[in-house]
Amino acid sequence: LIGLLTLVSLIIIPVYIFLKHPTNYVVQVLMATFIFGILCMLTDGSKILVHPHALWLCFWLPYWGLFIQNLKLQSPEKFVALP
């Protein structure tokens, strides 16, 4: 039950970010890859935290990408473009 609640809380945050910025192309792509990561995780969810491999990237990379994109959209002046 605790694991299920943790998983649901991890999924709610990106959904909230997507609903907050539904027209942003980067958010749309990251949400699609996050959904793909969730589907991959459903096949082998026991290794998502224990043994990082390609499944780890399919789930966590879009997750943190959505989080960072949300921060960037909230305060763009804090992010400087690289030359």
PDB file of C-alpha atoms in Angstrom:
ATOM      1  CA  LEU A   1       0.000   0.000   0.000  1.00  0.00           C
ATOM      2  CA  ILE A   2       2.840   2.413   0.812  1.00  0.00           C
ATOM      3  CA  GLY A   3       4.538   1.633  -2.493  1.00  0.00           C
ATOM      4  CA  LEU A   4       1.324   2.249  -4.409  1.00  0.00           C
ATOM      5  CA  LEU A   5       0.809   5.612  -2.688  1.00  0.00           C
ATOM      6  CA  THR A   6       4.393   6.595  -3.478  1.00  0.00           C
ATOM      7  CA  LEU A   7       3.979   5.633  -7.119  1.00  0.00           C
ATOM      8  CA  VAL A   8       0.708   7.556  -7.400  1.00  0.00           C
ATOM      9  CA  SER A   9       2.321  10.636  -5.843  1.00  0.00           C
ATOM     10  CA  LEU A  10       5.204  10.381  -8.336  1.00  0.00           C
ATOM     11  CA  ILE A  11       2.737  10.245 -11.215  1.00  0.00           C
ATOM     12  CA  ILE A  12       0.545  13.118  -9.988  1.00  0.00           C
ATOM     13  CA  ILE A  13       3.334  15.720 -10.137  1.00  0.00           C
ATOM     14  CA  PRO A  14       4.079  15.391 -13.896  1.00  0.00           C
ATOM     15  CA  VAL A  15       0.351  15.261 -14.680  1.00  0.00           C
ATOM     16  CA  TYR A  16      -0.091  18.515 -12.754  1.00  0.00           C
ATOM     17  CA  ILE A  17       2.796  20.093 -14.682  1.00  0.00           C
ATOM     18  CA  PHE A  18       1.266  18.930 -17.968  1.00  0.00           C
ATOM     19  CA  LEU A  19      -2.134  20.370 -17.051  1.00  0.00           C
ATOM     20  CA  LYS A  20      -0.450  23.620 -16.044  1.00  0.00           C
ATOM     21  CA  HIS A  21       1.416  24.007 -19.378  1.00  0.00           C
ATOM     22  CA  PRO A  22      -0.556  21.928 -21.937  1.00  0.00           C
ATOM     23  CA  THR A  23       0.474  23.970 -24.985  1.00  0.00           C
ATOM     24  CA  ASN A  24       4.232  23.890 -24.377  1.00  0.00           C
ATOM     25  CA  TYR A  25       5.862  21.547 -26.900  1.00  0.00           C
ATOM     26  CA  VAL A  26       8.672  20.451 -24.580  1.00  0.00           C
ATOM     27  CA  VAL A  27       6.200  19.575 -21.840  1.00  0.00           C
ATOM     28  CA  GLN A  28       4.115  17.588 -24.331  1.00  0.00           C
ATOM     29  CA  VAL A  29       7.124  15.558 -25.510  1.00  0.00           C
ATOM     30  CA  LEU A  30       8.387  14.954 -21.979  1.00  0.00           C
ATOM     31  CA  MET A  31       4.916  13.865 -20.853  1.00  0.00           C
ATOM     32  CA  ALA A  32       4.710  11.391 -23.721  1.00  0.00           C
ATOM     33  CA  THR A  33       8.104   9.934 -22.811  1.00  0.00           C
ATOM     34  CA  PHE A  34       7.093   9.849 -19.152  1.00  0.00           C
ATOM     35  CA  ILE A  35       3.980   7.836 -20.042  1.00  0.00           C
ATOM     36  CA  PHE A  36       6.228   5.500 -22.033  1.00  0.00           C
ATOM     37  CA  GLY A  37       8.441   5.185 -18.953  1.00  0.00           C
ATOM     38  CA  ILE A  38       5.442   4.328 -16.800  1.00  0.00           C
ATOM     39  CA  LEU A  39       4.434   1.602 -19.237  1.00  0.00           C
ATOM     40  CA  CYS A  40       7.990   0.239 -19.207  1.00  0.00           C
ATOM     41  CA  MET A  41       8.037   0.360 -15.427  1.00  0.00           C
ATOM     42  CA  LEU A  42       4.817  -1.643 -15.200  1.00  0.00           C
ATOM     43  CA  THR A  43       6.587  -4.565 -16.836  1.00  0.00           C
ATOM     44  CA  ASP A  44       9.530  -4.570 -14.405  1.00  0.00           C
ATOM     45  CA  GLY A  45       8.727  -2.157 -11.602  1.00  0.00           C
ATOM     46  CA  SER A  46      10.751  -3.858  -8.898  1.00  0.00           C
ATOM     47  CA  LYS A  47      14.011  -2.590 -10.398  1.00  0.00           C
ATOM     48  CA  ILE A  48      13.083   1.073 -10.815  1.00  0.00           C
ATOM     49  CA  LEU A  49      14.974   2.059  -7.652  1.00  0.00           C
ATOM     50  CA  VAL A  50      17.210  -0.938  -6.982  1.00  0.00           C
ATOM     51  CA  HIS A  51      19.060  -1.601 -10.219  1.00  0.00           C
ATOM     52  CA  PRO A  52      19.362   1.379 -12.570  1.00  0.00           C
ATOM     53  CA  HIS A  53      19.523   0.539 -16.261  1.00  0.00           C
ATOM     54  CA  ALA A  54      17.610   1.625 -19.384  1.00  0.00           C
ATOM     55  CA  LEU A  55      14.327   1.361 -17.479  1.00  0.00           C
ATOM     56  CA  TRP A  56      15.692   3.885 -14.996  1.00  0.00           C
ATOM     57  CA  LEU A  57      16.261   6.392 -17.793  1.00  0.00           C
ATOM     58  CA  CYS A  58      12.825   5.767 -19.320  1.00  0.00           C
ATOM     59  CA  PHE A  59      11.155   6.777 -16.060  1.00  0.00           C
ATOM     60  CA  TRP A  60      13.358   9.292 -14.249  1.00  0.00           C
ATOM     61  CA  LEU A  61      14.787  11.299 -17.154  1.00  0.00           C
ATOM     62  CA  PRO A  62      11.393  12.576 -18.400  1.00  0.00           C
ATOM     63  CA  TYR A  63      10.252  12.981 -14.780  1.00  0.00           C
ATOM     64  CA  TRP A  64      13.052  15.398 -13.938  1.00  0.00           C
ATOM     65  CA  GLY A  65      12.838  16.959 -17.394  1.00  0.00           C
ATOM     66  CA  LEU A  66       9.227  17.918 -16.692  1.00  0.00           C
ATOM     67  CA  PHE A  67      10.189  19.256 -13.284  1.00  0.00           C
ATOM     68  CA  ILE A  68      13.017  21.392 -14.701  1.00  0.00           C
ATOM     69  CA  GLN A  69      10.868  22.624 -17.596  1.00  0.00           C
ATOM     70  CA  ASN A  70       8.215  23.680 -15.100  1.00  0.00           C
ATOM     71  CA  LEU A  71      10.802  25.664 -13.141  1.00  0.00           C
ATOM     72  CA  LYS A  72      12.043  27.217 -16.373  1.00  0.00           C
ATOM     73  CA  LEU A  73       8.532  28.267 -17.395  1.00  0.00           C
ATOM     74  CA  GLN A  74       7.811  29.734 -13.954  1.00  0.00           C
ATOM     75  CA  SER A  75      10.949  31.866 -13.747  1.00  0.00           C
ATOM     76  CA  PRO A  76      12.780  32.099 -17.094  1.00  0.00           C
ATOM     77  CA  GLU A  77      15.101  34.847 -15.849  1.00  0.00           C
ATOM     78  CA  LYS A  78      16.901  32.341 -13.606  1.00  0.00           C
ATOM     79  CA  PHE A  79      17.903  30.185 -16.576  1.00  0.00           C
ATOM     80  CA  VAL A  80      20.692  31.449 -18.791  1.00  0.00           C
ATOM     81  CA  ALA A  81      21.144  30.122 -22.322  1.00  0.00           C
ATOM     82  CA  LEU A  82      24.525  28.613 -23.039  1.00  0.00           C
ATOM     83  CA  PRO A  83      26.549  30.285 -25.811  1.00  0.00           C
TER      84      PRO A  83
END
